[in-house]
PDB file of C-alpha atoms in Angstrom:
ATOM      1  CA  UNK A   1      -2.296  -6.299  30.963  1.00 75.00           C
ATOM      2  CA  UNK A   2      -3.760  -9.570  31.594  1.00 82.00           C
ATOM      3  CA  UNK A   3      -7.247 -10.797  31.705  1.00 89.00           C
ATOM      4  CA  UNK A   4      -9.451 -14.132  32.114  1.00 93.00           C
ATOM      5  CA  UNK A   5     -13.055 -14.880  30.908  1.00 94.00           C
ATOM      6  CA  UNK A   6     -15.199 -17.585  32.384  1.00 95.00           C
ATOM      7  CA  UNK A   7     -17.822 -18.158  30.422  1.00 91.00           C
ATOM      8  CA  UNK A   8     -21.027 -19.230  32.229  1.00 90.00           C
ATOM      9  CA  UNK A   9     -21.420 -18.013  35.774  1.00 92.00           C
ATOM     10  CA  UNK A  10     -23.318 -21.201  36.600  1.00 95.00           C
ATOM     11  CA  UNK A  11     -23.300 -24.559  35.034  1.00 97.00           C
ATOM     12  CA  UNK A  12     -25.218 -28.093  36.253  1.00 97.00           C
ATOM     13  CA  UNK A  13     -24.425 -31.368  35.312  1.00 97.00           C
ATOM     14  CA  UNK A  14     -25.893 -34.826  36.314  1.00 97.00           C
ATOM     15  CA  UNK A  15     -23.719 -36.817  38.637  1.00 97.00           C
ATOM     16  CA  UNK A  16     -21.477 -38.835  36.374  1.00 97.00           C
ATOM     17  CA  UNK A  17     -21.595 -36.543  33.364  1.00 98.00           C
ATOM     18  CA  UNK A  18     -19.134 -34.663  31.898  1.00 98.00           C
ATOM     19  CA  UNK A  19     -17.800 -31.505  33.616  1.00 98.00           C
ATOM     20  CA  UNK A  20     -16.515 -28.666  31.142  1.00 98.00           C
ATOM     21  CA  UNK A  21     -15.747 -25.221  32.658  1.00 98.00           C
ATOM     22  CA  UNK A  22     -14.496 -22.294  30.064  1.00 97.00           C
ATOM     23  CA  UNK A  23     -11.813 -20.204  30.560  1.00 97.00           C
ATOM     24  CA  UNK A  24     -10.214 -18.085  27.934  1.00 96.00           C
ATOM     25  CA  UNK A  25      -7.289 -15.563  28.851  1.00 94.00           C
ATOM     26  CA  UNK A  26      -5.853 -12.667  27.350  1.00 91.00           C
ATOM     27  CA  UNK A  27      -2.005 -11.915  27.836  1.00 83.00           C
ATOM     28  CA  UNK A  28       0.703  -9.872  26.420  1.00 78.00           C
ATOM     29  CA  UNK A  29       3.497 -12.327  27.481  1.00 78.00           C
ATOM     30  CA  UNK A  30       3.356 -16.185  27.622  1.00 78.00           C
ATOM     31  CA  UNK A  31       1.086 -16.995  30.643  1.00 85.00           C
ATOM     32  CA  UNK A  32       1.045 -19.190  33.791  1.00 87.00           C
ATOM     33  CA  UNK A  33      -2.645 -20.393  34.176  1.00 91.00           C
ATOM     34  CA  UNK A  34      -4.484 -21.983  37.263  1.00 93.00           C
ATOM     35  CA  UNK A  35      -7.548 -23.444  38.328  1.00 96.00           C
ATOM     36  CA  UNK A  36      -8.786 -22.865  41.642  1.00 95.00           C
ATOM     37  CA  UNK A  37     -11.845 -24.435  43.590  1.00 95.00           C
ATOM     38  CA  UNK A  38     -13.510 -22.638  46.565  1.00 92.00           C
ATOM     39  CA  UNK A  39     -15.839 -24.426  48.786  1.00 89.00           C
ATOM     40  CA  UNK A  40     -18.311 -22.279  50.454  1.00 83.00           C
ATOM     41  CA  UNK A  41     -16.554 -19.906  53.393  1.00 78.00           C
ATOM     42  CA  UNK A  42     -13.414 -21.419  52.338  1.00 83.00           C
ATOM     43  CA  UNK A  43     -10.221 -20.085  50.816  1.00 84.00           C
ATOM     44  CA  UNK A  44      -8.923 -21.409  47.415  1.00 90.00           C
ATOM     45  CA  UNK A  45      -7.424 -24.452  46.659  1.00 91.00           C
ATOM     46  CA  UNK A  46      -5.329 -25.290  43.521  1.00 91.00           C
ATOM     47  CA  UNK A  47      -6.876 -27.705  41.261  1.00 95.00           C
ATOM     48  CA  UNK A  48      -4.003 -27.209  38.504  1.00 93.00           C
ATOM     49  CA  UNK A  49      -1.752 -25.334  36.862  1.00 89.00           C
ATOM     50  CA  UNK A  50      -0.162 -24.740  33.323  1.00 89.00           C
ATOM     51  CA  UNK A  51       3.524 -23.739  33.306  1.00 81.00           C
ATOM     52  CA  UNK A  52       4.420 -24.258  30.070  1.00 76.00           C
ATOM     53  CA  UNK A  53       5.977 -27.863  30.608  1.00 74.00           C
ATOM     54  CA  UNK A  54       2.777 -29.695  29.399  1.00 84.00           C
ATOM     55  CA  UNK A  55      -0.008 -28.574  27.276  1.00 90.00           C
ATOM     56  CA  UNK A  56      -2.418 -31.130  29.149  1.00 94.00           C
ATOM     57  CA  UNK A  57      -2.284 -30.743  32.870  1.00 94.00           C
ATOM     58  CA  UNK A  58      -3.768 -33.205  35.251  1.00 94.00           C
ATOM     59  CA  UNK A  59      -4.650 -31.853  38.898  1.00 94.00           C
ATOM     60  CA  UNK A  60      -6.189 -33.345  41.742  1.00 93.00           C
ATOM     61  CA  UNK A  61      -9.817 -34.889  42.208  1.00 93.00           C
ATOM     62  CA  UNK A  62      -9.792 -36.318  38.334  1.00 96.00           C
ATOM     63  CA  UNK A  63      -9.644 -32.718  36.907  1.00 97.00           C
ATOM     64  CA  UNK A  64      -7.763 -31.527  33.998  1.00 97.00           C
ATOM     65  CA  UNK A  65      -7.058 -29.022  31.451  1.00 97.00           C
ATOM     66  CA  UNK A  66      -5.759 -28.278  28.243  1.00 95.00           C
ATOM     67  CA  UNK A  67      -3.427 -25.176  27.200  1.00 94.00           C
ATOM     68  CA  UNK A  68      -4.487 -24.042  23.778  1.00 94.00           C
ATOM     69  CA  UNK A  69      -2.501 -21.068  22.379  1.00 92.00           C
ATOM     70  CA  UNK A  70      -4.496 -20.908  19.282  1.00 92.00           C
ATOM     71  CA  UNK A  71      -7.562 -20.857  21.108  1.00 94.00           C
ATOM     72  CA  UNK A  72      -6.424 -18.824  24.017  1.00 94.00           C
ATOM     73  CA  UNK A  73      -8.099 -21.093  26.091  1.00 96.00           C
ATOM     74  CA  UNK A  74      -7.763 -23.262  29.427  1.00 96.00           C
ATOM     75  CA  UNK A  75     -10.598 -25.253  29.816  1.00 97.00           C
ATOM     76  CA  UNK A  76     -11.148 -27.253  32.694  1.00 98.00           C
ATOM     77  CA  UNK A  77     -12.776 -30.919  32.460  1.00 98.00           C
ATOM     78  CA  UNK A  78     -13.712 -34.240  34.462  1.00 98.00           C
ATOM     79  CA  UNK A  79     -15.013 -36.943  32.781  1.00 97.00           C
ATOM     80  CA  UNK A  80     -17.264 -37.933  35.789  1.00 97.00           C
ATOM     81  CA  UNK A  81     -19.014 -35.704  38.093  1.00 97.00           C
ATOM     82  CA  UNK A  82     -19.324 -36.320  41.472  1.00 96.00           C
ATOM     83  CA  UNK A  83     -21.692 -34.458  44.106  1.00 96.00           C
ATOM     84  CA  UNK A  84     -18.627 -33.370  46.114  1.00 95.00           C
ATOM     85  CA  UNK A  85     -17.536 -31.523  42.877  1.00 96.00           C
ATOM     86  CA  UNK A  86     -20.109 -28.623  43.590  1.00 96.00           C
ATOM     87  CA  UNK A  87     -18.310 -25.597  44.340  1.00 96.00           C
ATOM     88  CA  UNK A  88     -16.995 -22.382  42.662  1.00 94.00           C
ATOM     89  CA  UNK A  89     -14.215 -22.744  40.157  1.00 96.00           C
ATOM     90  CA  UNK A  90     -11.884 -19.887  39.475  1.00 95.00           C
ATOM     91  CA  UNK A  91      -9.760 -19.517  36.571  1.00 96.00           C
ATOM     92  CA  UNK A  92      -6.405 -17.129  37.124  1.00 93.00           C
ATOM     93  CA  UNK A  93      -3.300 -15.952  35.079  1.00 90.00           C
ATOM     94  CA  UNK A  94      -0.094 -14.591  35.875  1.00 83.00           C
ATOM     95  CA  UNK A  95       2.713 -13.815  33.615  1.00 70.00           C
ATOM     96  CA  UNK A  96       5.561 -16.009  32.941  1.00 59.00           C
ATOM     97  CA  UNK A  97       8.322 -13.594  34.136  1.00 52.00           C
ATOM     98  CA  UNK A  98       7.990 -14.064  38.004  1.00 51.00           C
ATOM     99  CA  UNK A  99       5.077 -11.873  38.452  1.00 56.00           C
ATOM    100  CA  UNK A 100       3.468 -12.785  41.551  1.00 69.00           C
ATOM    101  CA  UNK A 101       0.138 -11.228  41.041  1.00 80.00           C
ATOM    102  CA  UNK A 102      -2.629 -13.557  39.688  1.00 86.00           C
ATOM    103  CA  UNK A 103      -5.881 -12.284  38.132  1.00 88.00           C
ATOM    104  CA  UNK A 104      -8.959 -14.255  38.616  1.00 91.00           C
ATOM    105  CA  UNK A 105     -12.079 -14.688  36.354  1.00 92.00           C
ATOM    106  CA  UNK A 106     -15.469 -14.274  37.693  1.00 91.00           C
ATOM    107  CA  UNK A 107     -15.982 -17.630  38.746  1.00 93.00           C
ATOM    108  CA  UNK A 108     -18.190 -20.477  37.657  1.00 96.00           C
ATOM    109  CA  UNK A 109     -20.444 -21.974  40.079  1.00 95.00           C
ATOM    110  CA  UNK A 110     -21.002 -26.005  39.524  1.00 97.00           C
ATOM    111  CA  UNK A 111     -24.024 -27.395  40.667  1.00 97.00           C
ATOM    112  CA  UNK A 112     -24.100 -31.297  40.470  1.00 97.00           C
ATOM    113  CA  UNK A 113     -27.513 -32.674  39.963  1.00 97.00           C
ATOM    114  CA  UNK A 114     -28.538 -35.950  41.650  1.00 95.00           C
TER     115      UNK A 114
ATOM    116  CA  UNK B   1       2.360 -28.323  50.872  1.00 69.00           C
ATOM    117  CA  UNK B   2       2.670 -24.785  52.109  1.00 82.00           C
ATOM    118  CA  UNK B   3       0.040 -23.631  54.522  1.00 89.00           C
ATOM    119  CA  UNK B   4      -1.366 -20.156  55.219  1.00 93.00           C
ATOM    120  CA  UNK B   5      -3.656 -19.364  58.350  1.00 95.00           C
ATOM    121  CA  UNK B   6      -6.017 -16.780  59.250  1.00 96.00           C
ATOM    122  CA  UNK B   7      -7.275 -15.275  62.494  1.00 97.00           C
ATOM    123  CA  UNK B   8      -9.958 -14.898  63.004  1.00 97.00           C
ATOM    124  CA  UNK B   9     -11.879 -16.864  60.635  1.00 95.00           C
ATOM    125  CA  UNK B  10     -14.736 -14.496  61.289  1.00 95.00           C
ATOM    126  CA  UNK B  11     -15.752 -11.475  63.299  1.00 97.00           C
ATOM    127  CA  UNK B  12     -18.553  -9.335  63.916  1.00 97.00           C
ATOM    128  CA  UNK B  13     -18.067  -5.433  65.015  1.00 96.00           C
ATOM    129  CA  UNK B  14     -19.859  -2.331  65.272  1.00 96.00           C
ATOM    130  CA  UNK B  15     -19.536   0.275  62.769  1.00 97.00           C
ATOM    131  CA  UNK B  16     -16.890   2.726  63.605  1.00 96.00           C
ATOM    132  CA  UNK B  17     -14.474  -0.006  65.316  1.00 97.00           C
ATOM    133  CA  UNK B  18     -11.275  -1.320  63.845  1.00 97.00           C
ATOM    134  CA  UNK B  19     -10.734  -4.886  63.034  1.00 97.00           C
ATOM    135  CA  UNK B  20      -7.203  -6.441  62.618  1.00 98.00           C
ATOM    136  CA  UNK B  21      -6.920  -9.550  60.599  1.00 98.00           C
ATOM    137  CA  UNK B  22      -3.802 -11.651  60.428  1.00 97.00           C
ATOM    138  CA  UNK B  23      -2.238 -14.043  57.822  1.00 97.00           C
ATOM    139  CA  UNK B  24       0.266 -16.060  58.560  1.00 96.00           C
ATOM    140  CA  UNK B  25       2.669 -18.691  56.447  1.00 93.00           C
ATOM    141  CA  UNK B  26       3.076 -21.836  58.708  1.00 93.00           C
ATOM    142  CA  UNK B  27       6.077 -23.351  56.917  1.00 88.00           C
ATOM    143  CA  UNK B  28       7.422 -21.174  54.715  1.00 89.00           C
ATOM    144  CA  UNK B  29       8.719 -17.605  54.652  1.00 90.00           C
ATOM    145  CA  UNK B  30       7.053 -14.932  52.657  1.00 89.00           C
ATOM    146  CA  UNK B  31       8.449 -11.561  51.782  1.00 89.00           C
ATOM    147  CA  UNK B  32       5.326 -10.817  50.036  1.00 91.00           C
ATOM    148  CA  UNK B  33       1.580 -11.478  50.833  1.00 93.00           C
ATOM    149  CA  UNK B  34      -1.499 -10.386  49.021  1.00 94.00           C
ATOM    150  CA  UNK B  35      -5.150  -9.084  50.343  1.00 96.00           C
ATOM    151  CA  UNK B  36      -7.986  -9.736  48.578  1.00 95.00           C
ATOM    152  CA  UNK B  37     -11.810  -8.921  49.083  1.00 95.00           C
ATOM    153  CA  UNK B  38     -14.598 -11.091  48.042  1.00 90.00           C
ATOM    154  CA  UNK B  39     -18.119 -10.086  47.911  1.00 87.00           C
ATOM    155  CA  UNK B  40     -20.917 -12.584  47.888  1.00 82.00           C
ATOM    156  CA  UNK B  41     -20.791 -14.706  44.782  1.00 78.00           C
ATOM    157  CA  UNK B  42     -18.250 -12.469  43.247  1.00 83.00           C
ATOM    158  CA  UNK B  43     -14.647 -13.231  41.983  1.00 86.00           C
ATOM    159  CA  UNK B  44     -11.569 -12.131  44.416  1.00 88.00           C
ATOM    160  CA  UNK B  45     -10.345  -8.875  43.869  1.00 91.00           C
ATOM    161  CA  UNK B  46      -6.694  -7.963  44.924  1.00 91.00           C
ATOM    162  CA  UNK B  47      -6.613  -4.929  47.410  1.00 95.00           C
ATOM    163  CA  UNK B  48      -2.975  -4.820  48.258  1.00 95.00           C
ATOM    164  CA  UNK B  49       0.452  -6.355  48.024  1.00 93.00           C
ATOM    165  CA  UNK B  50       1.979  -6.362  51.552  1.00 93.00           C
ATOM    166  CA  UNK B  51       5.798  -6.117  51.785  1.00 90.00           C
ATOM    167  CA  UNK B  52       8.067  -7.255  54.434  1.00 90.00           C
ATOM    168  CA  UNK B  53      10.128  -4.333  55.592  1.00 88.00           C
ATOM    169  CA  UNK B  54       8.541  -1.851  53.250  1.00 89.00           C
ATOM    170  CA  UNK B  55       5.388  -0.071  52.490  1.00 92.00           C
ATOM    171  CA  UNK B  56       2.409  -2.036  51.248  1.00 94.00           C
ATOM    172  CA  UNK B  57       1.262  -1.373  47.639  1.00 93.00           C
ATOM    173  CA  UNK B  58      -2.485  -0.885  47.145  1.00 96.00           C
ATOM    174  CA  UNK B  59      -4.638  -1.326  43.943  1.00 93.00           C
ATOM    175  CA  UNK B  60      -6.300   1.404  42.202  1.00 93.00           C
ATOM    176  CA  UNK B  61      -9.390   2.625  44.262  1.00 94.00           C
ATOM    177  CA  UNK B  62      -8.246   1.013  47.609  1.00 95.00           C
ATOM    178  CA  UNK B  63      -7.857   3.438  50.419  1.00 94.00           C
ATOM    179  CA  UNK B  64      -4.543   3.104  52.010  1.00 93.00           C
ATOM    180  CA  UNK B  65      -5.883   5.030  55.195  1.00 95.00           C
ATOM    181  CA  UNK B  66      -8.828   2.642  55.562  1.00 96.00           C
ATOM    182  CA  UNK B  67      -6.940  -0.512  55.078  1.00 97.00           C
ATOM    183  CA  UNK B  68      -3.876  -0.625  57.010  1.00 97.00           C
ATOM    184  CA  UNK B  69      -1.364  -3.517  56.042  1.00 96.00           C
ATOM    185  CA  UNK B  70       1.858  -4.273  58.204  1.00 93.00           C
ATOM    186  CA  UNK B  71       4.186  -6.962  57.121  1.00 93.00           C
ATOM    187  CA  UNK B  72       5.600  -7.405  60.513  1.00 86.00           C
ATOM    188  CA  UNK B  73       7.984 -10.400  59.660  1.00 92.00           C
ATOM    189  CA  UNK B  74       8.418 -13.033  56.937  1.00 92.00           C
ATOM    190  CA  UNK B  75       5.827 -15.048  58.141  1.00 94.00           C
ATOM    191  CA  UNK B  76       3.119 -12.194  59.048  1.00 96.00           C
ATOM    192  CA  UNK B  77       1.055 -10.005  57.546  1.00 96.00           C
ATOM    193  CA  UNK B  78      -1.796  -8.184  59.219  1.00 97.00           C
ATOM    194  CA  UNK B  79      -4.877  -5.980  57.595  1.00 97.00           C
ATOM    195  CA  UNK B  80      -6.410  -3.633  59.609  1.00 97.00           C
ATOM    196  CA  UNK B  81     -10.050  -2.365  58.621  1.00 97.00           C
ATOM    197  CA  UNK B  82     -10.142   1.165  60.204  1.00 97.00           C
ATOM    198  CA  UNK B  83     -13.511   2.916  61.312  1.00 96.00           C
ATOM    199  CA  UNK B  84     -15.338  -0.003  59.733  1.00 96.00           C
ATOM    200  CA  UNK B  85     -18.873   0.596  57.996  1.00 96.00           C
ATOM    201  CA  UNK B  86     -21.451  -1.834  57.223  1.00 96.00           C
ATOM    202  CA  UNK B  87     -20.036  -1.661  53.440  1.00 95.00           C
ATOM    203  CA  UNK B  88     -16.620  -3.196  54.316  1.00 96.00           C
ATOM    204  CA  UNK B  89     -18.530  -6.298  55.410  1.00 96.00           C
ATOM    205  CA  UNK B  90     -16.588  -8.814  53.066  1.00 95.00           C
ATOM    206  CA  UNK B  91     -14.737 -12.099  53.026  1.00 94.00           C
ATOM    207  CA  UNK B  92     -11.062 -11.183  53.067  1.00 96.00           C
ATOM    208  CA  UNK B  93      -8.726 -13.715  51.702  1.00 94.00           C
ATOM    209  CA  UNK B  94      -4.734 -13.481  51.992  1.00 95.00           C
ATOM    210  CA  UNK B  95      -2.212 -15.460  50.036  1.00 93.00           C
ATOM    211  CA  UNK B  96       1.535 -15.909  50.056  1.00 91.00           C
ATOM    212  CA  UNK B  97       3.809 -16.978  47.020  1.00 86.00           C
ATOM    213  CA  UNK B  98       6.163 -19.561  47.047  1.00 82.00           C
ATOM    214  CA  UNK B  99       8.873 -19.665  44.332  1.00 75.00           C
ATOM    215  CA  UNK B 100       9.217 -22.901  42.074  1.00 71.00           C
ATOM    216  CA  UNK B 101      10.927 -24.077  38.878  1.00 67.00           C
ATOM    217  CA  UNK B 102       9.497 -25.596  35.679  1.00 64.00           C
ATOM    218  CA  UNK B 103      10.598 -24.417  32.284  1.00 62.00           C
ATOM    219  CA  UNK B 104      11.204 -21.382  34.059  1.00 63.00           C
ATOM    220  CA  UNK B 105      10.743 -19.662  37.610  1.00 66.00           C
ATOM    221  CA  UNK B 106       7.115 -19.185  38.471  1.00 65.00           C
ATOM    222  CA  UNK B 107       5.268 -18.139  41.777  1.00 70.00           C
ATOM    223  CA  UNK B 108       2.222 -20.308  43.166  1.00 79.00           C
ATOM    224  CA  UNK B 109       0.147 -18.762  45.481  1.00 85.00           C
ATOM    225  CA  UNK B 110      -1.056 -20.297  48.837  1.00 90.00           C
ATOM    226  CA  UNK B 111      -4.251 -19.076  50.186  1.00 92.00           C
ATOM    227  CA  UNK B 112      -5.679 -18.739  53.686  1.00 93.00           C
ATOM    228  CA  UNK B 113      -9.022 -19.838  54.698  1.00 92.00           C
ATOM    229  CA  UNK B 114     -10.333 -16.427  54.445  1.00 93.00           C
ATOM    230  CA  UNK B 115     -12.246 -14.375  57.363  1.00 95.00           C
ATOM    231  CA  UNK B 116     -15.614 -13.087  57.248  1.00 94.00           C
ATOM    232  CA  UNK B 117     -15.944  -9.794  58.134  1.00 96.00           C
ATOM    233  CA  UNK B 118     -19.628  -8.360  59.225  1.00 97.00           C
ATOM    234  CA  UNK B 119     -20.074  -4.752  60.326  1.00 97.00           C
ATOM    235  CA  UNK B 120     -23.316  -3.773  62.336  1.00 96.00           C
TER     236      UNK B 120
END
């Protein structure tokens, strides 16, 4: 069974400050990991994904995440927050062997302080 | 990139009526689609897996007779909420996977924009 834990249901950062959203996973097989962003009343947009090609993954809108197997983590970061980054962020996991199902974390709401 | 659409984007209905939500993959074929439900300020919960040409697979606790799923073609899946009640009010999101290859095969999910259902 797989699971994802997102620490912090709400995170607030000042505009221009570092964004750090935490995600820890549990998986009995090598995982594929994803970060999605959701704006109000919209579907999910993929920010970035880890598929074992490289441990440091760069995504859209200046976000990146690092897969750390020893820590079972896949934290999302952005060096400088923009107002437009305010949204809900979800970490998700699927297994490596073609399983199409995604297991989502509970989400983190990011607020940007002007 | 791959696009998934949903129709309608929002619907309001009376208690006891049925509502049909469509999910379409616009530029790719999907033998499998997924239906999620999202309550306010909560995560997505997988309801069922829609399989083209066969019965849907429902997650534990989801009533198959209440949430009817039909995967009519390789680009269309429908979710019908039968005899809707206020507690069925939610945001329903579908997704469809595409196959990719990195160091091995994996699937990337493409999500529809969601349907807001309000049952009065």
